[in-house]
């Protein structure tokens, strides 16, 4: 049984930082590309960052590029998202997901089969 568990969310002032973690079990972690997504109230879920199976390639949404950094530790089966210079518009539920397509890296949301329950990030102005 695959389990995906996010942690590290919280309340932070604008300009602050948070580091999200995502622990994955029940699959061979380094066989799967990973992604971070977010969903704000009343909005569609959007991709924030994508990382390749080996962690050598990353892609970011334009809204977070230069502020967020994704990384993974395949020995620990854990994905990370370092978020700096946070803005109120970054407020959302953040989700981690594992790709099931077998791609080295993918941005296609339908490729992500295994999802966590999310961790809330709230940025105050």
Coordinates of N, CA and C in Angstrom, one line a residue:
X1 N 0.8 -1.2 0.0 CA 0.0 0.0 0.0 C 0.9 1.2 0.0
X2 N 0.6 2.1 -1.0 CA 1.4 3.3 -1.1 C 0.9 4.4 -0.1
X3 N 1.9 5.0 0.6 CA 1.5 6.1 1.5 C 2.4 7.3 1.2
X4 N 1.7 8.4 1.1 CA 2.4 9.7 0.8 C 1.9 10.7 1.9
X5 N 2.9 11.2 2.7 CA 2.5 12.0 3.8 C 3.4 13.3 3.8
X6 N 2.6 14.4 3.7 CA 3.3 15.7 3.7 C 3.3 16.3 5.1
X7 N 4.3 17.1 5.3 CA 4.5 17.8 6.6 C 5.2 19.1 6.4
X8 N 5.2 20.0 7.4 CA 6.0 21.2 7.4 C 5.2 22.5 7.1
X9 N 4.0 22.3 6.8 CA 3.2 23.5 6.6 C 3.0 24.3 7.9
X10 N 2.4 25.5 7.7 CA 2.1 26.3 8.9 C 1.8 27.8 8.5
X11 N 1.8 28.6 9.5 CA 1.5 30.0 9.3 C 2.8 30.8 9.3
X12 N 3.1 31.6 8.3 CA 4.3 32.4 8.2 C 4.0 33.8 7.7
X13 N 4.8 34.8 8.1 CA 4.6 36.1 7.6 C 5.2 36.2 6.2
X14 N 4.7 37.2 5.4 CA 5.2 37.4 4.1 C 6.7 37.7 4.2
X15 N 7.4 37.1 3.2 CA 8.9 37.2 3.2 C 9.6 36.1 4.0
X16 N 8.8 35.3 4.7 CA 9.4 34.2 5.4 C 9.6 33.0 4.6
X17 N 10.0 31.9 5.3 CA 10.3 30.6 4.6 C 9.7 29.5 5.4
X18 N 9.5 28.4 4.6 CA 9.0 27.2 5.1 C 9.7 26.0 4.3
X19 N 9.8 24.9 4.9 CA 10.3 23.7 4.2 C 9.3 22.6 4.4
X20 N 8.8 22.2 3.3 CA 7.8 21.1 3.3 C 8.6 19.8 3.0
X21 N 8.1 18.7 3.7 CA 8.6 17.4 3.5 C 7.5 16.4 3.0
X22 N 7.9 15.4 2.3 CA 6.9 14.4 1.8 C 7.6 13.0 1.9
X23 N 7.1 12.2 2.9 CA 7.6 10.9 3.1 C 6.7 9.9 2.3
X24 N 7.4 9.1 1.5 CA 6.7 8.1 0.6 C 7.1 6.7 1.0
X25 N 6.1 5.8 1.1 CA 6.4 4.4 1.4 C 5.5 3.5 0.5
X26 N 5.9 2.3 0.3 CA 5.1 1.3 -0.4 C 5.4 1.3 -1.9
X27 N 6.4 2.0 -2.4 CA 6.8 1.9 -3.7 C 8.3 2.2 -3.8
X28 N 8.9 1.8 -4.9 CA 10.4 2.1 -5.1 C 10.5 3.5 -5.4
X29 N 10.9 4.3 -4.5 CA 10.8 5.8 -4.6 C 11.6 6.3 -5.8
X30 N 12.8 5.8 -6.0 CA 13.6 6.4 -7.1 C 13.2 5.9 -8.5
X31 N 12.1 5.1 -8.6 CA 11.5 4.8 -9.8 C 10.4 5.8 -10.3
X32 N 10.2 6.8 -9.4 CA 9.1 7.7 -9.7 C 9.5 9.1 -9.7
X33 N 9.1 9.8 -10.8 CA 9.2 11.3 -10.7 C 8.2 11.8 -9.7
X34 N 8.4 13.0 -9.2 CA 7.6 13.5 -8.1 C 7.2 14.9 -8.4
X35 N 6.1 15.3 -7.8 CA 5.7 16.7 -8.0 C 5.1 17.3 -6.7
X36 N 5.1 18.6 -6.7 CA 4.4 19.4 -5.6 C 3.3 20.2 -6.3
X37 N 2.2 20.2 -5.7 CA 1.0 20.9 -6.3 C 0.4 21.7 -5.1
X38 N -0.4 22.7 -5.5 CA -1.1 23.4 -4.5 C -2.5 23.8 -5.0
X39 N -3.4 24.0 -4.0 CA -4.8 24.4 -4.3 C -5.3 25.4 -3.3
X40 N -5.6 26.5 -3.8 CA -6.2 27.6 -2.9 C -7.7 27.5 -3.0
X41 N -8.4 28.0 -2.0 CA -9.9 27.9 -2.0 C -10.5 28.5 -3.2
X42 N -11.4 27.8 -3.9 CA -12.0 28.3 -5.0 C -11.2 28.3 -6.3
X43 N -10.0 27.7 -6.2 CA -9.2 27.6 -7.4 C -8.8 26.2 -7.7
X44 N -8.4 26.0 -9.0 CA -8.0 24.6 -9.4 C -6.6 24.3 -8.8
X45 N -6.4 23.0 -8.7 CA -5.1 22.5 -8.3 C -4.1 22.8 -9.4
X46 N -2.9 23.4 -9.0 CA -1.9 23.7 -9.9 C -0.6 23.1 -9.6
X47 N 0.2 22.8 -10.6 CA 1.6 22.3 -10.4 C 2.5 23.4 -9.9
X48 N 3.3 23.1 -8.9 CA 4.3 24.1 -8.4 C 5.7 23.7 -8.8
X49 N 6.0 22.4 -8.7 CA 7.4 22.0 -9.0 C 7.3 20.5 -9.3
X50 N 8.3 20.2 -10.2 CA 8.4 18.8 -10.6 C 9.9 18.4 -10.5
X51 N 10.1 17.1 -10.1 CA 11.5 16.7 -10.0 C 11.7 15.3 -10.6
X52 N 12.8 15.1 -11.3 CA 13.0 13.8 -11.9 C 13.3 12.7 -10.9
X53 N 13.3 11.5 -11.4 CA 13.5 10.3 -10.6 C 14.8 10.4 -9.8
X54 N 15.9 10.8 -10.5 CA 17.2 10.9 -9.8 C 17.4 12.2 -9.1
X55 N 16.5 13.2 -9.3 CA 16.6 14.5 -8.6 C 17.5 15.5 -9.3
X56 N 18.0 15.1 -10.5 CA 18.9 16.0 -11.2 C 18.2 17.1 -12.0
X57 N 16.9 16.8 -12.3 CA 16.2 17.8 -13.1 C 15.0 18.3 -12.3
X58 N 14.8 19.6 -12.4 CA 13.6 20.2 -11.7 C 13.0 21.2 -12.6
X59 N 11.7 21.4 -12.5 CA 10.9 22.3 -13.2 C 10.0 23.1 -12.2
X60 N 9.7 24.4 -12.5 CA 8.9 25.2 -11.6 C 7.9 26.0 -12.3
X61 N 6.8 26.2 -11.7 CA 5.8 27.2 -12.2 C 6.5 28.6 -12.2
X62 N 6.1 29.4 -13.1 CA 6.7 30.7 -13.2 C 6.4 31.5 -11.9
X63 N 5.3 31.3 -11.3 CA 5.0 32.1 -10.1 C 5.9 31.8 -8.9
X64 N 6.6 30.7 -8.9 CA 7.5 30.3 -7.8 C 8.9 30.2 -8.2
X65 N 9.2 30.3 -9.4 CA 10.6 30.2 -9.9 C 11.5 31.2 -9.2
X66 N 12.6 30.7 -8.7 CA 13.6 31.6 -8.0 C 13.3 31.8 -6.5
X67 N 12.2 31.3 -6.1 CA 11.8 31.4 -4.7 C 11.7 30.0 -4.0
X68 N 11.2 29.0 -4.8 CA 11.0 27.6 -4.3 C 12.1 26.7 -4.9
X69 N 12.5 25.7 -4.1 CA 13.5 24.8 -4.6 C 13.0 23.4 -4.1
X70 N 12.9 22.5 -5.1 CA 12.5 21.1 -4.8 C 13.8 20.2 -4.8
X71 N 13.8 19.3 -3.9 CA 14.9 18.3 -3.9 C 14.3 17.0 -3.3
X72 N 15.1 16.0 -3.4 CA 14.7 14.7 -2.9 C 15.9 13.9 -2.4
X73 N 15.6 13.1 -1.4 CA 16.6 12.2 -0.8 C 16.1 10.8 -1.1
X74 N 16.6 10.1 -2.1 CA 16.1 8.8 -2.4 C 16.5 7.8 -1.4
X75 N 17.5 8.0 -0.6 CA 17.9 7.1 0.4 C 16.9 7.1 1.6
X76 N 16.2 8.3 1.7 CA 15.2 8.4 2.8 C 13.8 8.4 2.3
X77 N 13.6 8.2 1.0 CA 12.3 8.1 0.4 C 11.5 9.4 0.7
X78 N 12.2 10.5 0.6 CA 11.6 11.8 1.0 C 11.8 12.9 -0.1
X79 N 10.8 13.7 -0.3 CA 10.8 14.8 -1.2 C 10.7 16.1 -0.3
X80 N 11.3 17.1 -0.8 CA 11.3 18.4 -0.1 C 10.9 19.6 -1.0
X81 N 10.4 20.6 -0.3 CA 10.2 21.8 -1.1 C 10.6 23.0 -0.1
X82 N 11.7 23.6 -0.5 CA 12.1 24.8 0.3 C 11.4 26.0 -0.3
X83 N 10.7 26.7 0.5 CA 9.9 27.9 0.0 C 10.5 29.2 0.7
X84 N 11.0 30.0 -0.1 CA 11.6 31.3 0.5 C 10.8 32.5 -0.1
X85 N 10.9 33.6 0.5 CA 10.3 34.9 0.1 C 8.8 34.6 -0.2
X86 N 8.2 34.0 0.8 CA 6.8 33.7 0.6 C 5.9 34.9 0.5
X87 N 4.8 34.7 -0.3 CA 3.9 35.8 -0.5 C 2.5 35.4 -0.1
X88 N 1.6 36.3 0.2 CA 0.2 35.9 0.6 C -0.4 35.0 -0.5
X89 N -0.1 35.3 -1.7 CA -0.7 34.5 -2.8 C -0.2 33.0 -2.9
X90 N 0.8 32.7 -2.1 CA 1.3 31.3 -1.9 C 0.4 30.5 -1.0
X91 N -0.5 31.2 -0.3 CA -1.4 30.5 0.6 C -2.2 29.4 -0.1
X92 N -2.2 28.2 0.4 CA -2.9 27.1 -0.3 C -2.6 25.8 0.5
X93 N -3.3 24.8 0.2 CA -3.0 23.4 0.6 C -2.0 22.9 -0.4
X94 N -0.9 22.4 0.1 CA 0.2 21.9 -0.7 C 0.2 20.3 -0.7
X95 N 0.3 19.8 -1.9 CA 0.2 18.3 -2.0 C 1.5 17.8 -2.7
X96 N 1.9 16.6 -2.3 CA 3.0 15.9 -2.9 C 2.3 14.7 -3.7
X97 N 2.9 14.4 -4.8 CA 2.4 13.3 -5.6 C 3.5 12.5 -6.3
X98 N 3.2 11.3 -6.5 CA 4.2 10.4 -7.2 C 3.6 10.0 -8.6
X99 N 4.5 10.2 -9.6 CA 4.1 9.8 -10.9 C 4.0 8.3 -11.1
X100 N 3.1 7.9 -12.0 CA 3.0 6.4 -12.2 C 3.2 6.1 -13.7
X101 N 3.6 7.1 -14.5 CA 3.8 6.9 -15.9 C 5.1 6.3 -16.3
X102 N 6.0 6.3 -15.4 CA 7.4 5.8 -15.7 C 8.3 6.8 -16.4
X103 N 7.8 8.0 -16.5 CA 8.6 9.1 -17.1 C 9.8 9.5 -16.2
X104 N 10.8 9.9 -16.8 CA 11.9 10.5 -16.0 C 11.5 11.7 -15.2
X105 N 10.7 12.5 -15.9 CA 10.1 13.7 -15.3 C 8.8 14.0 -16.0
X106 N 7.8 14.5 -15.4 CA 6.6 14.8 -16.1 C 5.9 16.0 -15.4
X107 N 5.1 16.8 -16.2 CA 4.3 17.9 -15.7 C 2.8 17.6 -15.9
X108 N 2.5 16.4 -16.4 CA 1.1 16.1 -16.7 C 0.4 15.6 -15.4
X109 N -0.6 16.3 -15.0 CA -1.1 16.0 -13.7 C -1.8 14.6 -13.6
X110 N -2.3 14.2 -14.8 CA -2.9 12.9 -14.8 C -1.9 11.7 -14.7
X111 N -0.6 12.0 -14.8 CA 0.4 11.0 -14.6 C 0.7 10.7 -13.2
X112 N 0.2 11.6 -12.3 CA 0.5 11.5 -10.9 C -0.7 10.7 -10.2
X113 N -0.4 9.5 -9.8 CA -1.4 8.6 -9.3 C -1.5 8.6 -7.8
X114 N -0.3 8.8 -7.1 CA -0.3 8.6 -5.6 C -0.2 10.0 -5.0
X115 N -1.2 10.3 -4.2 CA -1.3 11.7 -3.6 C -1.3 11.6 -2.1
X116 N -0.8 12.6 -1.5 CA -0.9 12.8 0.0 C -2.2 13.6 0.3
X117 N -2.4 13.8 1.6 CA -3.5 14.5 2.1 C -3.3 16.0 2.1
X118 N -2.1 16.4 2.0 CA -1.8 17.8 1.9 C -1.4 18.4 3.2
X119 N -0.7 19.6 3.2 CA -0.3 20.3 4.3 C -0.6 21.8 4.0
X120 N -1.2 22.5 5.0 CA -1.7 23.8 4.7 C -0.5 24.8 4.9
X121 N -0.4 25.7 4.0 CA 0.5 26.8 4.1 C -0.3 28.1 4.0
X122 N -0.1 29.0 5.1 CA -0.8 30.2 5.1 C 0.2 31.3 5.3
X123 N 0.2 32.3 4.4 CA 1.2 33.4 4.4 C 0.4 34.7 4.7
X124 N 0.7 35.3 5.8 CA 0.0 36.5 6.2 C 0.8 37.8 5.7
X125 N 0.0 38.8 5.4 CA 0.6 40.0 4.9 C 1.0 41.0 6.0

